[in-house]
mmCIF file of C-alpha atoms in Angstrom:
data_model
loop_
_atom_site.group_PDB
_atom_site.id
_atom_site.type_symbol
_atom_site.label_atom_id
_atom_site.label_comp_id
_atom_site.label_asym_id
_atom_site.label_seq_id
_atom_site.Cartn_x
_atom_site.Cartn_y
_atom_site.Cartn_z
ATOM 1 C CA UNK A 1 -25.632 -9.896 10.414
ATOM 2 C CA UNK A 2 -23.175 -9.681 13.032
ATOM 3 C CA UNK A 3 -21.033 -12.577 12.065
ATOM 4 C CA UNK A 4 -18.016 -13.148 10.094
ATOM 5 C CA UNK A 5 -19.929 -13.535 6.977
ATOM 6 C CA UNK A 6 -20.978 -9.835 7.348
ATOM 7 C CA UNK A 7 -17.207 -8.959 8.189
ATOM 8 C CA UNK A 8 -16.074 -10.457 4.758
ATOM 9 C CA UNK A 9 -18.921 -8.722 2.812
ATOM 10 C CA UNK A 10 -17.873 -5.401 4.151
ATOM 11 C CA UNK A 11 -14.135 -6.211 3.873
ATOM 12 C CA UNK A 12 -14.882 -7.163 0.203
ATOM 13 C CA UNK A 13 -16.590 -3.604 -0.285
ATOM 14 C CA UNK A 14 -13.571 -1.617 1.366
ATOM 15 C CA UNK A 15 -10.909 -4.034 -0.842
ATOM 16 C CA UNK A 16 -12.591 -3.019 -4.112
ATOM 17 C CA UNK A 17 -12.565 0.745 -2.912
ATOM 18 C CA UNK A 18 -8.800 0.355 -2.141
ATOM 19 C CA UNK A 19 -7.774 -1.462 -5.319
ATOM 20 C CA UNK A 20 -9.405 0.642 -7.907
ATOM 21 C CA UNK A 21 -8.745 3.949 -6.173
ATOM 22 C CA UNK A 22 -12.665 4.492 -5.740
ATOM 23 C CA UNK A 23 -13.178 7.695 -3.322
ATOM 24 C CA UNK A 24 -16.592 7.720 -3.315
ATOM 25 C CA UNK A 25 -16.798 3.818 -2.678
ATOM 26 C CA UNK A 26 -14.100 3.849 0.063
ATOM 27 C CA UNK A 27 -16.008 6.884 2.030
ATOM 28 C CA UNK A 28 -19.283 4.484 1.828
ATOM 29 C CA UNK A 29 -17.512 1.537 2.899
ATOM 30 C CA UNK A 30 -15.372 3.313 5.699
ATOM 31 C CA UNK A 31 -18.093 3.408 8.265
ATOM 32 C CA UNK A 32 -19.400 -0.110 7.739
ATOM 33 C CA UNK A 33 -15.898 -1.453 8.162
ATOM 34 C CA UNK A 34 -14.951 0.409 11.248
ATOM 35 C CA UNK A 35 -18.554 -0.683 12.896
ATOM 36 C CA UNK A 36 -18.054 -4.419 11.894
ATOM 37 C CA UNK A 37 -14.417 -4.786 12.958
ATOM 38 C CA UNK A 38 -15.051 -3.076 16.438
ATOM 39 C CA UNK A 39 -17.997 -5.116 17.053
ATOM 40 C CA UNK A 40 -16.459 -8.421 16.271
ATOM 41 C CA UNK A 41 -13.335 -7.469 18.495
ATOM 42 C CA UNK A 42 -15.604 -6.762 20.967
ATOM 43 C CA UNK A 43 -17.550 -10.187 20.735
ATOM 44 C CA UNK A 44 -14.358 -12.200 20.601
ATOM 45 C CA UNK A 45 -12.935 -10.332 23.881
ATOM 46 C CA UNK A 46 -16.443 -10.946 25.533
ATOM 47 C CA UNK A 47 -17.421 -7.149 25.762
ATOM 48 C CA UNK A 48 -20.498 -7.546 23.613
ATOM 49 C CA UNK A 49 -23.205 -9.833 22.648
ATOM 50 C CA UNK A 50 -25.051 -10.493 19.271
ATOM 51 C CA UNK A 51 -28.102 -7.857 19.271
ATOM 52 C CA UNK A 52 -31.552 -9.430 18.745
ATOM 53 C CA UNK A 53 -31.990 -7.876 15.665
ATOM 54 C CA UNK A 54 -28.617 -9.005 13.954
ATOM 55 C CA UNK A 55 -27.725 -5.530 13.158
ATOM 56 C CA UNK A 56 -24.240 -4.344 13.555
ATOM 57 C CA UNK A 57 -24.444 -1.722 16.216
ATOM 58 C CA UNK A 58 -23.111 1.920 14.978
ATOM 59 C CA UNK A 59 -20.186 3.418 16.841
ATOM 60 C CA UNK A 60 -20.546 5.718 19.761
ATOM 61 C CA UNK A 61 -18.439 9.045 19.660
ATOM 62 C CA UNK A 62 -16.512 7.706 22.231
ATOM 63 C CA UNK A 63 -15.951 4.386 20.497
ATOM 64 C CA UNK A 64 -15.014 6.259 17.422
ATOM 65 C CA UNK A 65 -11.965 7.553 19.431
ATOM 66 C CA UNK A 66 -10.737 4.449 20.851
ATOM 67 C CA UNK A 67 -7.412 3.106 20.181
ATOM 68 C CA UNK A 68 -8.656 -0.256 18.235
ATOM 69 C CA UNK A 69 -10.798 1.882 16.092
ATOM 70 C CA UNK A 70 -8.378 4.481 15.131
ATOM 71 C CA UNK A 71 -5.640 1.749 14.422
ATOM 72 C CA UNK A 72 -8.174 0.215 12.116
ATOM 73 C CA UNK A 73 -9.165 3.652 10.098
ATOM 74 C CA UNK A 74 -5.576 4.754 9.678
ATOM 75 C CA UNK A 75 -4.667 1.326 8.242
ATOM 76 C CA UNK A 76 -7.485 1.645 5.878
ATOM 77 C CA UNK A 77 -6.909 5.363 4.911
ATOM 78 C CA UNK A 78 -3.305 4.683 4.524
ATOM 79 C CA UNK A 79 -3.710 1.717 2.365
ATOM 80 C CA UNK A 80 -6.263 4.098 0.016
ATOM 81 C CA UNK A 81 -3.443 6.580 0.188
ATOM 82 C CA UNK A 82 -0.688 4.144 -0.974
ATOM 83 C CA UNK A 83 -2.705 3.075 -3.902
ATOM 84 C CA UNK A 84 -4.154 6.411 -5.126
ATOM 85 C CA UNK A 85 -0.035 7.446 -4.813
ATOM 86 C CA UNK A 86 0.910 4.553 -7.066
ATOM 87 C CA UNK A 87 -1.678 5.933 -9.811
ATOM 88 C CA UNK A 88 -0.493 9.604 -9.067
ATOM 89 C CA UNK A 89 -4.301 10.549 -8.154
ATOM 90 C CA UNK A 90 -4.008 13.032 -5.644
ATOM 91 C CA UNK A 91 -7.501 14.181 -6.471
ATOM 92 C CA UNK A 92 -8.633 10.852 -5.075
ATOM 93 C CA UNK A 93 -6.980 11.297 -1.923
ATOM 94 C CA UNK A 94 -8.461 14.797 -1.550
ATOM 95 C CA UNK A 95 -11.891 13.657 -2.331
ATOM 96 C CA UNK A 96 -11.791 11.038 0.344
ATOM 97 C CA UNK A 97 -10.751 13.661 3.121
ATOM 98 C CA UNK A 98 -13.397 15.867 1.951
ATOM 99 C CA UNK A 99 -15.810 12.631 2.385
ATOM 100 C CA UNK A 100 -14.822 11.721 5.843
ATOM 101 C CA UNK A 101 -14.932 15.245 7.131
ATOM 102 C CA UNK A 102 -18.301 15.702 6.191
ATOM 103 C CA UNK A 103 -19.071 12.489 8.070
ATOM 104 C CA UNK A 104 -17.250 12.858 11.264
ATOM 105 C CA UNK A 105 -15.699 16.466 11.276
ATOM 106 C CA UNK A 106 -12.225 17.603 10.913
ATOM 107 C CA UNK A 107 -10.759 15.140 13.540
ATOM 108 C CA UNK A 108 -12.096 12.003 11.587
ATOM 109 C CA UNK A 109 -11.090 8.645 12.418
ATOM 110 C CA UNK A 110 -7.557 7.954 10.944
ATOM 111 C CA UNK A 111 -6.729 11.341 10.091
ATOM 112 C CA UNK A 112 -3.436 11.018 10.955
ATOM 113 C CA UNK A 113 -2.573 8.508 8.188
ATOM 114 C CA UNK A 114 -2.640 11.770 5.791
ATOM 115 C CA UNK A 115 0.409 13.316 7.510
ATOM 116 C CA UNK A 116 2.433 10.858 5.731
ATOM 117 C CA UNK A 117 1.311 11.889 2.245
ATOM 118 C CA UNK A 118 0.914 15.956 3.044
ATOM 119 C CA UNK A 119 3.552 16.984 5.622
ATOM 120 C CA UNK A 120 7.275 17.708 4.349
ATOM 121 C CA UNK A 121 9.744 14.968 5.374
ATOM 122 C CA UNK A 122 13.034 15.875 5.443
ATOM 123 C CA UNK A 123 14.932 13.137 7.138
ATOM 124 C CA UNK A 124 12.552 9.965 7.004
ATOM 125 C CA UNK A 125 12.791 7.591 10.205
ATOM 126 C CA UNK A 126 9.586 5.346 10.079
ATOM 127 C CA UNK A 127 8.511 3.112 7.351
ATOM 128 C CA UNK A 128 5.594 5.168 7.243
ATOM 129 C CA UNK A 129 7.642 8.237 6.724
ATOM 130 C CA UNK A 130 9.762 6.380 3.814
ATOM 131 C CA UNK A 131 6.294 5.260 1.967
ATOM 132 C CA UNK A 132 5.082 9.058 2.373
ATOM 133 C CA UNK A 133 8.095 10.569 1.009
ATOM 134 C CA UNK A 134 7.733 8.297 -2.139
ATOM 135 C CA UNK A 135 4.285 8.786 -2.243
ATOM 136 C CA UNK A 136 4.445 12.562 -2.519
ATOM 137 C CA UNK A 137 6.906 12.438 -5.106
ATOM 138 C CA UNK A 138 4.406 10.299 -7.119
ATOM 139 C CA UNK A 139 1.436 12.337 -6.322
ATOM 140 C CA UNK A 140 3.161 15.606 -7.118
ATOM 141 C CA UNK A 141 4.655 14.213 -10.302
ATOM 142 C CA UNK A 142 8.168 14.644 -9.446
ATOM 143 C CA UNK A 143 10.467 11.600 -10.805
ATOM 144 C CA UNK A 144 13.904 11.726 -9.785
ATOM 145 C CA UNK A 145 16.665 12.533 -12.233
ATOM 146 C CA UNK A 146 17.529 9.222 -14.830
ATOM 147 C CA UNK A 147 20.784 8.581 -12.982
ATOM 148 C CA UNK A 148 19.031 7.844 -9.641
ATOM 149 C CA UNK A 149 15.668 6.790 -10.914
ATOM 150 C CA UNK A 150 16.169 3.004 -10.954
ATOM 151 C CA UNK A 151 17.429 3.113 -7.479
ATOM 152 C CA UNK A 152 14.822 5.352 -6.213
ATOM 153 C CA UNK A 153 12.236 2.755 -7.716
ATOM 154 C CA UNK A 154 13.530 -0.135 -6.183
ATOM 155 C CA UNK A 155 13.601 1.397 -2.855
ATOM 156 C CA UNK A 156 10.182 2.528 -3.056
ATOM 157 C CA UNK A 157 9.344 -0.831 -4.202
ATOM 158 C CA UNK A 158 10.699 -2.434 -1.204
ATOM 159 C CA UNK A 159 9.015 0.413 1.458
ATOM 160 C CA UNK A 160 5.466 -0.319 -0.354
ATOM 161 C CA UNK A 161 6.165 -3.967 0.006
ATOM 162 C CA UNK A 162 6.995 -3.882 3.248
ATOM 163 C CA UNK A 163 4.028 -1.765 4.379
ATOM 164 C CA UNK A 164 1.794 -3.745 2.359
ATOM 165 C CA UNK A 165 2.494 -6.766 4.108
ATOM 166 C CA UNK A 166 1.626 -4.860 7.732
ATOM 167 C CA UNK A 167 -1.533 -3.850 6.371
ATOM 168 C CA UNK A 168 -5.135 -5.588 6.643
ATOM 169 C CA UNK A 169 -5.093 -4.702 2.814
ATOM 170 C CA UNK A 170 -1.761 -6.619 1.559
ATOM 171 C CA UNK A 171 -2.935 -7.719 -2.079
ATOM 172 C CA UNK A 172 -4.921 -4.689 -2.523
ATOM 173 C CA UNK A 173 -1.812 -2.828 -2.192
ATOM 174 C CA UNK A 174 0.311 -5.297 -4.180
ATOM 175 C CA UNK A 175 -1.363 -5.363 -7.197
ATOM 176 C CA UNK A 176 -1.407 -1.886 -7.905
ATOM 177 C CA UNK A 177 2.443 -1.923 -6.692
ATOM 178 C CA UNK A 178 3.130 -4.722 -9.250
ATOM 179 C CA UNK A 179 1.543 -2.604 -11.955
ATOM 180 C CA UNK A 180 3.779 0.486 -11.013
ATOM 181 C CA UNK A 181 7.048 -1.569 -10.821
ATOM 182 C CA UNK A 182 6.419 -3.177 -14.251
ATOM 183 C CA UNK A 183 5.758 0.212 -15.206
ATOM 184 C CA UNK A 184 8.787 2.038 -14.104
ATOM 185 C CA UNK A 185 11.350 -1.186 -14.865
ATOM 186 C CA UNK A 186 9.820 -1.075 -18.529
ATOM 187 C CA UNK A 187 10.790 2.314 -18.706
ATOM 188 C CA UNK A 188 14.251 1.555 -17.334
ATOM 189 C CA UNK A 189 14.714 -1.158 -19.925
ATOM 190 C CA UNK A 190 13.633 1.095 -22.695
ATOM 191 C CA UNK A 191 15.586 4.439 -21.634
ATOM 192 C CA UNK A 192 17.512 3.860 -18.789
ATOM 193 C CA UNK A 193 19.958 0.760 -18.894
ATOM 194 C CA UNK A 194 22.689 3.313 -19.156
ATOM 195 C CA UNK A 195 22.355 3.920 -15.633
ATOM 196 C CA UNK A 196 22.232 0.300 -14.274
ATOM 197 C CA UNK A 197 25.452 -1.337 -12.847
ATOM 198 C CA UNK A 198 26.959 -4.164 -14.871
ATOM 199 C CA UNK A 199 24.641 -3.546 -17.955
ATOM 200 C CA UNK A 200 25.737 -6.414 -19.936
ATOM 201 C CA UNK A 201 24.871 -8.848 -16.766
ATOM 202 C CA UNK A 202 21.672 -7.125 -15.595
ATOM 203 C CA UNK A 203 19.825 -6.016 -18.791
ATOM 204 C CA UNK A 204 18.878 -9.835 -19.589
ATOM 205 C CA UNK A 205 17.965 -10.332 -15.924
ATOM 206 C CA UNK A 206 15.771 -7.279 -16.252
ATOM 207 C CA UNK A 207 14.252 -8.900 -19.452
ATOM 208 C CA UNK A 208 13.628 -12.189 -18.026
ATOM 209 C CA UNK A 209 12.031 -10.832 -14.926
ATOM 210 C CA UNK A 210 9.470 -8.676 -16.818
ATOM 211 C CA UNK A 211 8.691 -11.846 -19.132
ATOM 212 C CA UNK A 212 6.468 -12.732 -16.144
ATOM 213 C CA UNK A 213 2.984 -11.795 -16.815
ATOM 214 C CA UNK A 214 1.480 -12.150 -13.100
ATOM 215 C CA UNK A 215 1.414 -8.618 -11.289
ATOM 216 C CA UNK A 216 1.392 -10.175 -7.984
ATOM 217 C CA UNK A 217 3.461 -10.848 -4.761
ATOM 218 C CA UNK A 218 6.101 -12.968 -6.275
ATOM 219 C CA UNK A 219 6.658 -10.741 -9.158
ATOM 220 C CA UNK A 220 7.374 -7.701 -6.778
ATOM 221 C CA UNK A 221 9.617 -9.661 -4.940
ATOM 222 C CA UNK A 222 11.506 -11.009 -7.927
ATOM 223 C CA UNK A 223 12.162 -7.708 -9.257
ATOM 224 C CA UNK A 224 13.689 -6.797 -5.745
ATOM 225 C CA UNK A 225 15.848 -9.385 -5.527
ATOM 226 C CA UNK A 226 17.103 -9.869 -8.875
ATOM 227 C CA UNK A 227 17.295 -6.244 -9.621
ATOM 228 C CA UNK A 228 19.208 -5.430 -6.476
ATOM 229 C CA UNK A 229 22.564 -5.678 -8.002
ATOM 230 C CA UNK A 230 21.657 -3.582 -11.089
ATOM 231 C CA UNK A 231 21.202 -0.305 -8.494
ATOM 232 C CA UNK A 232 24.013 -1.092 -6.502
ATOM 233 C CA UNK A 233 21.702 -2.417 -3.422
ATOM 234 C CA UNK A 234 23.683 -4.975 -1.127
ATOM 235 C CA UNK A 235 21.088 -7.573 0.638
ATOM 236 C CA UNK A 236 22.265 -9.282 3.582
ATOM 237 C CA UNK A 237 21.028 -13.139 4.103
ATOM 238 C CA UNK A 238 18.051 -12.249 5.595
ATOM 239 C CA UNK A 239 16.669 -9.776 3.287
ATOM 240 C CA UNK A 240 17.571 -12.404 0.315
ATOM 241 C CA UNK A 241 15.850 -15.112 2.249
ATOM 242 C CA UNK A 242 13.011 -12.951 2.664
ATOM 243 C CA UNK A 243 12.788 -12.034 -0.846
ATOM 244 C CA UNK A 244 13.087 -15.766 -2.076
ATOM 245 C CA UNK A 245 10.482 -16.966 -0.189
ATOM 246 C CA UNK A 246 7.987 -14.409 -1.414
ATOM 247 C CA UNK A 247 9.345 -14.848 -4.885
ATOM 248 C CA UNK A 248 8.694 -18.657 -4.897
ATOM 249 C CA UNK A 249 5.716 -19.577 -6.337
ATOM 250 C CA UNK A 250 3.736 -22.891 -5.275
#
C-alpha cells in the first residue's frame, strides 16, 4: 500500500517505539517510516506515481542523503533520544545507534541528532542545544544541587515542551515528559519546598497542580504556568497566553 492508510500504519509503529523507548522496534520501524514519508511527499509533489504492485518503493542511496529524508530521520531519532533521556535510558540510545549503523553504516540518516545528546554543550544557543544539555544530565544521572533543582526542572520542562511541539512526535514526547515532570515536582513537594520562592503561596498551588491525574499537554503547561513564580521565572504576556492556551481543557 502507498496511501495514507499505510502512512498511518507505519507512523503508529514508530510512535510506539518512541513513547516506550523500544530500540529494537525503533530500528525496525525507522526505514519504513523514511520510505513512506519520502514516497508520499513525492506523490504530493507530482514527482512520483503509484507503483503497479502498490508496494512502497525502497529508498536509493541518493534518496537517503536528500534533505527531506534527512530531516525526517533527524526528527525521529531526536524524538527517541528525548524520551530515552526522560527515562534515563542511555543504553537505549546506544542500541539504536548500533542498529542504525548496521543498517546504513556510520553516516546513517539522522545521525546528527545524536550530537545534541553526546557532544559537550558549554553555551547552548539553539533549542536543540538546550534540550541536549538537559538530556545529557538525565542520561548521566547528574541532578543539579537542591537549591537549583526546581528551577532547572522548570526550564527543562519548558524546553522539552517547545521541542516536542516542533516534532512529528509531539504526544509521544509529551506523555513521558508529563510523567517526568510529575515525578520531579512531587519530589520537590516532598523534599524541596524550602528552596521555592514564597513557600506559603506556592506550596498549595503545587499541590493543586499535582492533583490533576492526567499526564498530558495541559498538565505540562499548567505546571509551567503555575510554578513559574515559585522558581522566580517571569513570563511575558505572550508566554503566559501560550501556556494558558495549552493548559485549557475542552
